[in-house]
Coordinates of C-alpha atoms and ligand atoms in Angstrom, one line a residue:
M28 CA 40.6 13.8 53.0
L29 CA 39.6 11.7 50.0
P30 CA 41.1 8.3 49.4
S31 CA 42.7 8.2 46.0
C32 CA 40.1 5.8 44.7
A33 CA 37.4 8.3 45.5
F34 CA 38.3 10.9 43.0
S35 CA 36.1 11.4 40.0
V36 CA 37.8 12.8 36.9
C37 CA 34.7 13.9 35.1
H38 CA 33.6 17.6 35.4
V39 CA 31.1 18.1 32.6
F40 CA 30.1 21.7 33.2
V41 CA 32.9 23.2 35.1
L42 CA 33.1 26.8 35.7
V43 CA 35.8 28.5 37.7
L44 CA 33.6 30.7 39.8
C45 CA 34.1 34.1 41.1
L46 CA 31.8 33.9 44.1
S47 CA 30.0 37.1 44.7
S48 CA 30.2 38.4 48.2
A49 CA 26.5 39.4 48.0
E50 CA 25.2 37.3 50.9
D51 CA 21.8 38.5 51.8
I52 CA 21.5 36.5 55.0
D53 CA 24.1 34.7 57.0
W54 CA 23.8 31.5 55.1
T55 CA 27.2 30.1 54.9
K56 CA 28.8 28.3 52.0
N57 CA 31.8 26.0 52.5
D58 CA 33.0 27.7 55.6
H59 CA 33.7 24.9 58.1
S60 CA 34.1 27.2 61.0
S61 CA 30.4 27.8 60.8
F62 CA 29.6 24.4 62.1
Y63 CA 26.7 24.5 64.6
Y64 CA 26.9 22.4 67.7
G65 CA 23.5 21.5 69.1
T66 CA 20.9 18.9 69.3
F67 CA 17.7 18.1 67.3
P68 CA 14.2 18.5 68.8
A69 CA 13.2 15.6 71.1
G70 CA 11.5 12.8 69.1
F71 CA 13.4 13.6 66.0
S72 CA 13.4 10.3 63.9
W73 CA 16.7 8.9 62.6
G74 CA 16.5 6.3 59.8
A75 CA 18.1 4.7 56.8
G76 CA 16.6 3.6 53.6
S77 CA 16.4 1.2 50.7
S78 CA 14.1 0.3 47.8
A79 CA 12.7 -3.0 46.6
Y80 CA 14.4 -3.4 43.2
Q81 CA 17.7 -2.0 44.5
T82 CA 18.1 -4.5 47.3
E83 CA 15.7 -7.4 47.4
G84 CA 16.9 -9.6 44.6
A85 CA 14.7 -12.7 44.2
W86 CA 13.4 -11.2 41.0
D87 CA 11.6 -14.3 40.0
K88 CA 10.9 -16.0 43.3
D89 CA 7.7 -17.0 45.0
G90 CA 5.3 -15.9 42.3
K91 CA 6.6 -12.4 41.7
G92 CA 5.8 -10.8 38.4
L93 CA 8.2 -9.0 36.1
S94 CA 8.8 -5.3 36.6
I95 CA 10.0 -2.8 34.0
W96 CA 13.4 -2.9 35.7
D97 CA 13.7 -6.7 35.4
V98 CA 13.1 -6.4 31.7
F99 CA 15.2 -3.2 31.2
S100 CA 18.2 -4.5 33.1
H101 CA 18.2 -7.8 31.1
K102 CA 18.7 -5.9 27.9
K103 CA 22.3 -5.6 26.9
G104 CA 23.9 -2.2 27.1
K105 CA 21.4 -0.5 29.3
I106 CA 23.2 -0.8 32.6
Q107 CA 26.9 -0.5 33.5
Q108 CA 28.6 -3.9 33.1
N109 CA 25.2 -5.3 32.2
D110 CA 24.5 -5.6 35.9
T111 CA 21.0 -6.6 37.0
G112 CA 19.0 -6.5 40.3
D113 CA 18.3 -10.3 40.0
S114 CA 20.0 -11.1 43.2
S115 CA 21.3 -7.7 44.4
C116 CA 21.8 -7.8 48.2
E117 CA 19.5 -10.8 48.5
G118 CA 17.5 -8.7 50.9
Y119 CA 14.5 -10.9 50.3
H120 CA 16.3 -13.7 52.1
K121 CA 18.1 -11.6 54.7
V122 CA 15.5 -9.7 56.6
K123 CA 16.8 -10.9 60.0
D124 CA 20.3 -9.9 59.2
D125 CA 19.4 -6.5 57.9
V126 CA 17.1 -5.7 60.9
S127 CA 20.1 -6.6 63.1
L128 CA 22.1 -4.0 61.3
M129 CA 19.4 -1.5 61.9
K130 CA 19.3 -2.4 65.6
E131 CA 23.1 -2.0 65.7
L132 CA 22.6 1.6 64.4
K133 CA 19.7 2.2 66.8
L134 CA 17.5 3.4 64.0
N135 CA 14.2 4.9 64.8
H136 CA 12.8 4.2 61.4
Y137 CA 13.5 2.2 58.3
R138 CA 12.4 3.3 54.8
F139 CA 11.7 0.6 52.3
S140 CA 9.5 0.2 49.3
I141 CA 7.0 -2.5 48.3
S142 CA 7.4 -4.1 44.9
W143 CA 4.1 -3.8 43.1
P144 CA 4.7 -6.9 40.9
R145 CA 5.7 -9.0 44.0
L146 CA 2.2 -8.4 45.4
I147 CA 0.2 -8.2 42.1
P148 CA 2.2 -9.9 39.4
T149 CA 0.5 -8.3 36.4
G150 CA -0.2 -5.0 38.3
I151 CA -4.0 -5.6 37.8
K152 CA -5.5 -6.5 41.1
S153 CA -8.4 -8.5 39.7
D154 CA -5.9 -10.8 37.9
H155 CA -4.2 -12.3 41.0
I156 CA -2.8 -11.4 44.4
N157 CA 0.4 -13.1 45.4
E158 CA 0.1 -14.1 49.0
K159 CA 3.7 -15.1 49.3
G160 CA 4.7 -11.5 48.5
I161 CA 2.3 -10.3 51.2
Q162 CA 3.9 -12.7 53.6
Y163 CA 7.4 -11.3 52.8
Y164 CA 6.4 -7.7 53.7
D165 CA 4.4 -8.9 56.7
G166 CA 7.5 -10.6 58.0
L167 CA 9.7 -7.5 57.4
I168 CA 7.2 -5.2 59.1
D169 CA 6.7 -7.4 62.1
Q170 CA 10.4 -7.8 62.6
L171 CA 10.9 -4.0 62.4
L172 CA 8.1 -3.4 64.9
E173 CA 9.5 -6.1 67.3
S174 CA 12.8 -4.2 67.2
K175 CA 11.0 -0.9 67.8
I176 CA 11.8 0.4 64.4
T177 CA 9.1 2.3 62.6
P178 CA 8.4 1.2 59.0
V179 CA 8.2 4.0 56.5
V180 CA 6.8 2.6 53.3
T181 CA 7.1 3.8 49.7
L182 CA 4.5 2.3 47.4
Y183 CA 6.3 3.1 44.1
H184 CA 10.0 3.2 43.9
W185 CA 10.1 2.7 40.1
D186 CA 9.4 -1.0 39.7
L187 CA 6.2 -0.9 37.6
P188 CA 4.7 -4.3 36.6
Q189 CA 5.9 -5.0 33.1
V190 CA 2.4 -6.0 32.0
L191 CA 1.2 -2.4 32.6
Q192 CA 4.0 -1.1 30.5
E193 CA 3.2 -3.5 27.6
K194 CA -0.6 -3.2 27.8
Y195 CA -0.9 0.6 28.4
G196 CA 2.4 2.2 27.8
G197 CA 3.1 2.7 31.5
W198 CA 2.7 6.2 33.0
Q199 CA 1.8 7.6 29.6
N200 CA -1.6 6.1 30.2
I201 CA -4.3 7.5 32.5
S202 CA -5.6 4.0 33.3
L203 CA -2.6 3.5 35.6
V204 CA -4.2 5.9 38.1
N205 CA -6.8 3.3 39.0
H206 CA -4.5 0.3 38.9
F207 CA -2.1 2.1 41.2
N208 CA -4.9 3.1 43.5
E209 CA -6.0 -0.6 43.8
F210 CA -2.5 -1.6 44.6
A211 CA -2.2 1.1 47.2
N212 CA -5.6 0.1 48.7
L213 CA -4.4 -3.5 49.0
C214 CA -1.3 -2.3 50.9
F215 CA -3.5 -0.2 53.3
E216 CA -5.8 -3.1 53.8
R217 CA -3.1 -5.7 54.5
F218 CA -0.4 -3.6 56.2
G219 CA -2.1 -0.4 57.4
N220 CA -2.8 -1.8 60.9
R221 CA 1.0 -1.7 61.4
V222 CA 2.3 0.9 58.9
K223 CA 1.6 4.5 59.7
Y224 CA 3.9 6.4 57.3
W225 CA 3.2 6.0 53.6
M226 CA 4.7 7.6 50.6
T227 CA 2.9 7.2 47.3
F228 CA 5.8 7.8 44.9
N229 CA 9.6 8.1 45.3
N230 CA 11.2 10.7 43.1
P231 CA 8.7 11.0 40.3
W232 CA 11.0 13.5 38.6
S233 CA 13.3 10.6 37.8
V234 CA 10.5 8.3 36.7
A235 CA 9.2 11.0 34.3
V236 CA 12.5 12.5 33.0
E237 CA 14.8 9.4 33.0
G238 CA 12.1 6.9 32.1
Y239 CA 10.2 8.8 29.4
E240 CA 12.4 11.7 28.2
T241 CA 16.0 10.5 28.2
G242 CA 15.4 6.8 28.4
E243 CA 18.3 6.1 30.7
H244 CA 15.9 4.4 33.1
A245 CA 13.2 1.8 32.6
P246 CA 11.1 1.8 30.5
G247 CA 13.7 3.5 28.4
L248 CA 11.4 5.7 26.3
R249 CA 12.7 8.9 24.6
L250 CA 9.6 10.9 24.1
R251 CA 11.3 14.2 24.2
G252 CA 9.4 17.3 25.1
T253 CA 6.2 15.5 25.9
G254 CA 6.7 12.1 27.6
A255 CA 8.0 13.4 30.9
Y256 CA 5.2 15.9 31.2
R257 CA 2.6 13.4 30.4
A258 CA 4.0 10.8 32.9
A259 CA 4.2 13.4 35.6
H260 CA 0.6 14.5 35.0
H261 CA -0.7 10.9 35.6
I262 CA 1.6 10.3 38.5
I263 CA 0.3 13.5 40.3
K264 CA -3.3 12.3 39.7
A265 CA -2.4 8.9 40.9
H266 CA -0.8 10.3 44.1
A267 CA -3.9 12.5 44.8
K268 CA -6.3 9.6 44.3
V269 CA -4.3 7.3 46.7
W270 CA -4.3 10.1 49.3
H271 CA -8.1 10.5 49.0
T272 CA -8.5 6.7 49.2
Y273 CA -6.6 6.7 52.5
D274 CA -8.3 9.8 53.7
T275 CA -11.9 8.5 53.1
Q276 CA -11.4 4.8 53.7
W277 CA -8.6 4.2 56.2
R278 CA -7.5 7.3 58.0
A279 CA -10.1 7.2 60.8
K280 CA -9.3 3.6 61.6
Q281 CA -5.6 3.4 60.9
K282 CA -4.5 7.0 61.9
G283 CA -1.5 7.1 59.6
L284 CA -0.1 9.7 57.3
V285 CA 0.3 9.7 53.5
G286 CA 2.9 11.8 51.7
I287 CA 5.1 11.7 48.7
S288 CA 8.9 11.7 48.4
L289 CA 10.2 14.3 46.0
S290 CA 13.8 14.9 45.0
G291 CA 15.3 18.2 44.5
D292 CA 18.7 19.5 43.8
W293 CA 19.2 23.1 45.0
G294 CA 19.9 25.7 42.2
E295 CA 22.0 28.7 43.2
P296 CA 22.3 31.7 40.9
V297 CA 25.9 32.0 39.5
D298 CA 25.7 35.7 39.9
M299 CA 23.6 37.0 42.8
S300 CA 23.6 40.5 41.3
N301 CA 22.2 39.3 38.0
Q302 CA 18.4 39.2 37.9
K303 CA 18.4 36.8 34.9
D304 CA 20.5 34.3 36.9
I305 CA 18.3 34.7 39.9
E306 CA 15.2 33.9 37.7
A307 CA 17.0 31.0 36.0
A308 CA 17.9 29.4 39.4
E309 CA 14.3 29.8 40.5
R310 CA 13.2 28.1 37.3
Y311 CA 15.6 25.3 37.9
V312 CA 14.1 24.5 41.3
Q313 CA 10.5 25.0 40.1
F314 CA 11.0 22.6 37.1
Y315 CA 12.5 20.1 39.6
L316 CA 10.8 20.1 43.0
G317 CA 8.1 22.6 42.1
W318 CA 6.8 20.5 39.2
F319 CA 5.3 18.1 41.7
A320 CA 5.1 20.0 44.9
T321 CA 3.2 23.0 43.5
P322 CA 0.2 21.0 42.3
I323 CA 0.1 19.0 45.5
F324 CA 0.3 22.1 47.8
H325 CA -1.3 24.7 45.6
G326 CA -3.4 22.8 43.0
D327 CA -1.5 23.6 39.8
Y328 CA 1.9 23.6 38.1
P329 CA 4.3 26.5 38.8
Q330 CA 3.4 29.5 36.8
V331 CA 6.9 29.6 35.4
M332 CA 6.5 26.1 33.9
K333 CA 3.2 27.0 32.4
D334 CA 4.7 30.2 30.9
F335 CA 7.9 28.8 29.5
I336 CA 6.5 25.5 28.1
G337 CA 3.4 27.3 26.8
R338 CA 5.4 29.9 25.0
K339 CA 7.8 27.4 23.5
S340 CA 5.0 25.2 22.3
V341 CA 3.4 28.2 20.5
Q342 CA 6.8 29.1 18.9
Q343 CA 7.0 25.4 17.8
G344 CA 3.7 25.8 16.0
L345 CA 1.7 23.6 18.4
G346 CA -1.9 24.4 19.1
T347 CA -1.7 23.6 22.8
S348 CA 1.0 23.6 25.4
R349 CA 3.1 20.4 25.8
L350 CA 2.5 20.8 29.5
P351 CA -0.9 19.2 30.2
T352 CA -3.5 21.1 32.2
F353 CA -5.6 20.3 35.2
S354 CA -9.4 21.0 35.1
T355 CA -10.8 23.2 37.9
Q356 CA -12.2 20.1 39.7
E357 CA -8.8 18.3 39.4
K358 CA -7.0 21.3 40.9
S359 CA -9.1 21.3 44.0
Y360 CA -8.9 17.5 44.2
I361 CA -5.1 17.5 44.0
K362 CA -4.5 20.5 46.3
G363 CA -3.6 19.6 49.8
T364 CA -3.1 15.9 49.3
C365 CA 0.0 15.7 51.4
D366 CA 0.2 14.9 55.2
F367 CA 3.9 15.3 55.1
L368 CA 6.5 16.0 52.4
G369 CA 9.4 13.6 51.8
I370 CA 12.5 15.3 50.5
G371 CA 15.4 13.4 48.8
H372 CA 18.4 15.7 48.4
F373 CA 21.9 15.0 47.4
T374 CA 23.5 17.9 45.6
T375 CA 23.5 21.5 44.2
R376 CA 24.2 23.3 41.0
Y377 CA 25.1 26.8 40.0
I378 CA 22.6 28.1 37.5
T379 CA 22.9 30.8 34.8
Q380 CA 20.4 32.0 32.2
K381 CA 20.8 30.5 28.7
N382 CA 18.4 30.9 25.9
N383 CA 17.7 27.7 23.9
P384 CA 16.5 27.7 20.4
S385 CA 12.9 26.7 20.3
G386 CA 12.7 24.5 17.1
R387 CA 10.3 21.6 17.4
S388 CA 13.1 19.0 16.9
S389 CA 15.0 20.4 19.9
S390 CA 12.1 20.5 22.3
S391 CA 12.8 18.8 25.6
Y392 CA 12.3 19.2 29.3
F393 CA 15.9 20.4 29.5
T394 CA 15.7 23.0 26.8
D395 CA 12.4 24.3 28.1
R396 CA 14.1 25.7 31.1
D397 CA 16.4 28.1 29.3
L398 CA 19.3 27.7 31.7
A399 CA 22.7 26.1 32.1
E400 CA 23.9 24.0 35.1
L401 CA 27.4 24.6 36.4
V402 CA 29.5 23.2 39.3
D403 CA 32.4 24.6 41.3
P404 CA 35.5 22.4 40.6
R405 CA 36.4 22.7 44.3
W406 CA 33.3 20.9 45.4
P407 CA 34.2 17.3 46.5
D408 CA 32.7 14.6 44.3
P409 CA 33.9 11.3 45.6
G410 CA 31.5 9.0 43.8
S411 CA 28.7 9.5 41.3
E412 CA 29.6 12.0 38.6
W413 CA 26.5 14.2 39.4
L414 CA 27.0 14.2 43.1
Y415 CA 29.0 17.1 44.4
S416 CA 29.0 17.7 48.2
V417 CA 27.5 21.2 48.8
P418 CA 26.0 21.1 52.3
W419 CA 24.8 24.7 52.3
G420 CA 22.4 23.9 49.4
F421 CA 20.5 21.6 51.7
R422 CA 19.6 24.4 54.1
R423 CA 18.5 26.6 51.3
L424 CA 16.3 23.9 49.8
L425 CA 14.7 23.2 53.1
N426 CA 14.0 26.9 53.6
F427 CA 12.6 27.1 50.1
V428 CA 10.1 24.3 51.0
K429 CA 9.1 26.2 54.1
T430 CA 8.3 29.4 52.4
Q431 CA 6.8 28.0 49.2
Y432 CA 4.5 25.4 50.6
G433 CA 3.4 26.8 53.9
N434 CA 5.9 25.2 56.2
P435 CA 4.8 21.5 55.8
M436 CA 6.0 18.7 58.0
I437 CA 9.1 17.3 56.3
Y438 CA 10.8 14.0 56.4
V439 CA 14.1 13.8 54.7
T440 CA 13.8 10.6 52.8
E441 CA 17.1 10.4 51.1
N442 CA 20.5 12.0 51.7
G443 CA 23.9 10.5 51.3
V444 CA 26.9 10.0 49.1
S445 CA 28.5 7.2 47.0
E446 CA 31.9 5.9 46.2
K447 CA 33.2 4.0 43.2
M448 CA 32.8 0.3 43.0
L449 CA 36.5 -0.5 42.9
C450 CA 37.0 1.3 46.1
T451 CA 37.0 -1.4 48.8
E452 CA 37.9 1.1 51.4
L453 CA 35.7 0.8 54.5
C454 CA 37.3 3.8 56.2
D455 CA 35.0 6.2 54.4
D456 CA 36.1 9.5 55.9
W457 CA 34.6 11.5 53.1
R458 CA 31.1 10.0 53.7
I459 CA 31.5 10.9 57.4
Q460 CA 32.3 14.5 56.3
Y461 CA 29.3 14.6 54.0
Y462 CA 26.9 13.3 56.6
K463 CA 28.3 15.5 59.3
D464 CA 28.0 18.7 57.2
Y465 CA 24.6 17.9 55.6
I466 CA 23.0 16.9 58.9
N467 CA 24.4 20.0 60.4
E468 CA 22.8 22.2 57.6
M469 CA 19.5 20.4 58.4
L470 CA 19.9 21.3 62.0
K471 CA 20.5 25.0 61.0
A472 CA 17.3 24.8 58.9
I473 CA 15.4 23.6 61.9
K474 CA 16.7 26.6 63.8
D475 CA 15.5 28.7 60.9
G476 CA 12.0 27.3 61.6
V477 CA 11.8 24.6 59.0
N478 CA 9.6 21.8 60.2
V479 CA 11.8 18.8 59.7
K480 CA 10.7 15.7 61.7
G481 CA 13.1 13.0 60.6
Y482 CA 16.1 12.1 58.5
T483 CA 16.9 9.0 56.4
A484 CA 20.4 8.2 55.5
W485 CA 20.7 6.9 51.9
S486 CA 21.3 4.0 52.0
L487 CA 21.5 1.3 54.6
L488 CA 23.4 -1.0 52.2
D489 CA 25.4 -0.8 49.0
K490 CA 22.9 -1.8 46.3
F491 CA 21.9 -1.7 42.6
E492 CA 22.3 1.9 41.6
W493 CA 19.9 1.8 38.5
D494 CA 21.7 2.5 35.2
E495 CA 25.0 2.6 37.1
G496 CA 24.6 -1.0 38.3
Y497 CA 26.8 -1.8 41.2
S498 CA 29.5 0.7 40.2
E499 CA 28.4 3.3 42.7
R500 CA 28.1 2.4 46.4
F501 CA 25.8 4.5 48.7
G502 CA 25.7 2.2 51.6
L503 CA 26.6 2.7 55.3
Y504 CA 27.3 -1.1 55.0
Y505 CA 29.5 -2.4 52.3
V506 CA 28.1 -5.4 50.4
D507 CA 30.5 -7.9 48.8
F508 CA 28.6 -8.5 45.6
R509 CA 31.2 -11.0 44.4
N510 CA 30.4 -13.4 47.2
K511 CA 27.1 -15.1 46.5
N512 CA 26.1 -14.8 50.2
K513 CA 26.4 -11.0 49.9
P514 CA 28.0 -10.4 53.3
R515 CA 27.7 -7.0 54.8
Y516 CA 30.6 -5.1 56.4
P517 CA 30.2 -1.8 58.4
K518 CA 32.0 1.2 56.9
A519 CA 33.4 3.8 59.3
S520 CA 30.3 6.0 58.7
V521 CA 28.2 3.4 60.6
Q522 CA 30.1 4.3 63.8
F523 CA 29.8 8.0 63.1
Y524 CA 26.0 7.9 62.2
K525 CA 25.4 5.8 65.3
R526 CA 26.9 8.5 67.5
V527 CA 24.8 11.2 65.8
I528 CA 21.7 9.2 66.5
S529 CA 22.5 8.4 70.1
S530 CA 23.4 12.0 70.9
N531 CA 20.5 13.3 68.8
G532 CA 22.8 15.7 67.1
F533 CA 26.2 17.2 67.7
P534 CA 27.0 17.9 71.4
N535 CA 30.3 19.7 71.1
Q536 CA 33.4 19.9 69.0
R537 CA 35.6 17.7 71.1
E538 CA 33.1 14.8 71.1
V539 CA 32.3 15.0 67.5
E540 CA 36.0 15.0 66.6
N541 CA 36.4 12.0 68.8
W542 CA 33.6 10.1 67.1
R543 CA 35.3 10.7 63.9
R544 CA 38.7 9.5 65.0
K545 CA 37.2 6.4 66.7
A546 CA 35.2 5.5 63.6
I547 CA 38.3 5.7 61.5
E548 CA 40.3 3.6 64.0
T549 CA 37.8 0.8 64.3
C550 CA 37.1 0.5 60.6
S551 CA 40.6 -0.9 59.9
S552 CA 39.6 -4.2 61.5
S553 CA 36.6 -4.4 59.2
N554 CA 38.9 -3.7 56.3
Q555 CA 41.1 -6.6 57.4
L556 CA 38.1 -8.9 57.7
L557 CA 36.9 -8.0 54.2
A558 CA 40.4 -8.4 52.7
A559 CA 40.8 -11.8 54.4
A560 CA 37.4 -13.0 53.1
R561 CA 38.3 -11.7 49.6
R562 CA 41.6 -13.6 49.7
K563 CA 39.8 -16.8 50.8
S564 CA 37.2 -16.6 48.1
K565 CA 40.0 -15.9 45.5
E566 CA 41.9 -18.9 46.6
H567 CA 38.7 -20.9 46.3
A568 CA 38.1 -19.6 42.9
E569 CA 41.6 -20.4 41.8
M570 CA 41.5 -24.0 43.1
P571 CA 41.1 -26.5 40.2
K572 CA 37.6 -28.0 40.2
V573 CA 38.5 -31.7 41.0
W574 CA 36.1 -34.4 41.9
P575 CA 36.9 -37.8 43.4
V576 CA 37.1 -40.5 40.7
H577 CA 34.6 -42.7 42.3
D578 CA 32.0 -40.4 43.8
E579 CA 28.9 -42.5 43.2
V580 CA 27.5 -43.5 46.6
Ligands
NOJ11 C1 17.4 8.8 44.2 C2 16.7 7.4 44.1 O1 15.4 7.5 44.7 C3 17.5 6.3 44.7 O2 16.9 5.1 44.4 C4 18.9 6.4 44.3 O3 19.7 5.3 44.9 C5 19.5 7.7 44.7 N1 18.8 8.7 44.1 C6 21.0 7.9 44.4 O4 21.1 8.0 43.1

């Protein structure tokens, strides 16, 4: 059941769907009776995640350089309520507290990212290395290991050093490949004795599309039809270079793994009996996940991207495709640079074929795909406007990865759901439902033979949600951002996730229903605590600021 504050009113592309009954295999849609009781393979790793800019705060502390997100969020009008990540959850000062929360959950791993400008303030290694930044991550890694929590580290979760943006135009410039490689090499050198799971990039799709095509994210560029493709091209090269650096210089000694975390919504054909819809849905996934995964696993962009962007570029009177090309050497250098694949997944769309005009002025990543995205108005959407809960899409995406990329080892790096800022409800029944159903679809995918080794709930804490600021809360733990100490409060989903972890899955219906009931029962006391703290801080705020007349000592 959704609390009233969790309803979103915005359905942009709503279609009342006549679902076809043409199910080719027994993949189930929203049929709750199909819940699968069972456990995960022994050794399955359970975690939660965060990223540097979203949680650390301390944006200008201890010698950290500026990132593009520091600069972007300080510009008026870019972020909801003009929020910034300046202090965020104060994670930089709360390592101990946060590791205790992870211990409480009994996590096997914690996924976090390293802020490049905290380590190398200008992004250029020969300029200066900030030892205080190194010390911070040293402390975090050591505390995790002491608590028997495996650190899973992302090297780039969007916070590019601002100097590299100003000097070179950020990911539009090939020179970033070497700078990123030097940063990665520094991380391997300093942390690689303790960190064994590395991810080069997080969700490069967002970096490319939202950073360089729509401009909703830093650096806020709107280079429609070319910017995203160019950024992605350099990111893929940078990823491959870092993988080779690890492979040749560190692997033998450190024995770790290097992967990448890609995000992908699932795209389901609106009409399963319509070949055009089937092809459009395939294009949706290929332009999303395939854009990055296909070069990394097969050496080149998906054929359908080359065909569509190439054809449209010709129609637009361009001499060459707007999609850059890899040379033969580059293809073989890039192919196979992935020890494991990180998958971030949140939602699904229905897809139908839609021809877009191919005039030069209208060229964009979005129009290149010739499709329309639709949602079923019955899908729950408690928080973010784009995030509809469609658990069965997760199983399909995981199976897609298995068949397209040769059944790679997968770590789910992000999965979760948000609620709106004004909702101070810690009894997040809808999040329990989301996790329960999505984790269950992942279990079914494992039964299908997909090689999933771990799962990361997104996210440990409420945090800065990029252009949405603090208006969307993804955390298992609620953070009171109005209190400068940023206290954390467990939501009911903490109790539920904890049980999933300790049972390594879903033992039987009676127990799982019990977990759920207990979780909801116990969260009311956390609700009271939060309400009391709120009242207190309000009273405080309302007290007139009075000082003793003679306060000189
Ligand atoms: C993917 C991003 O990697 C993450 O930072 C963000 O919080 C989630 N999407 C939810 O929007």
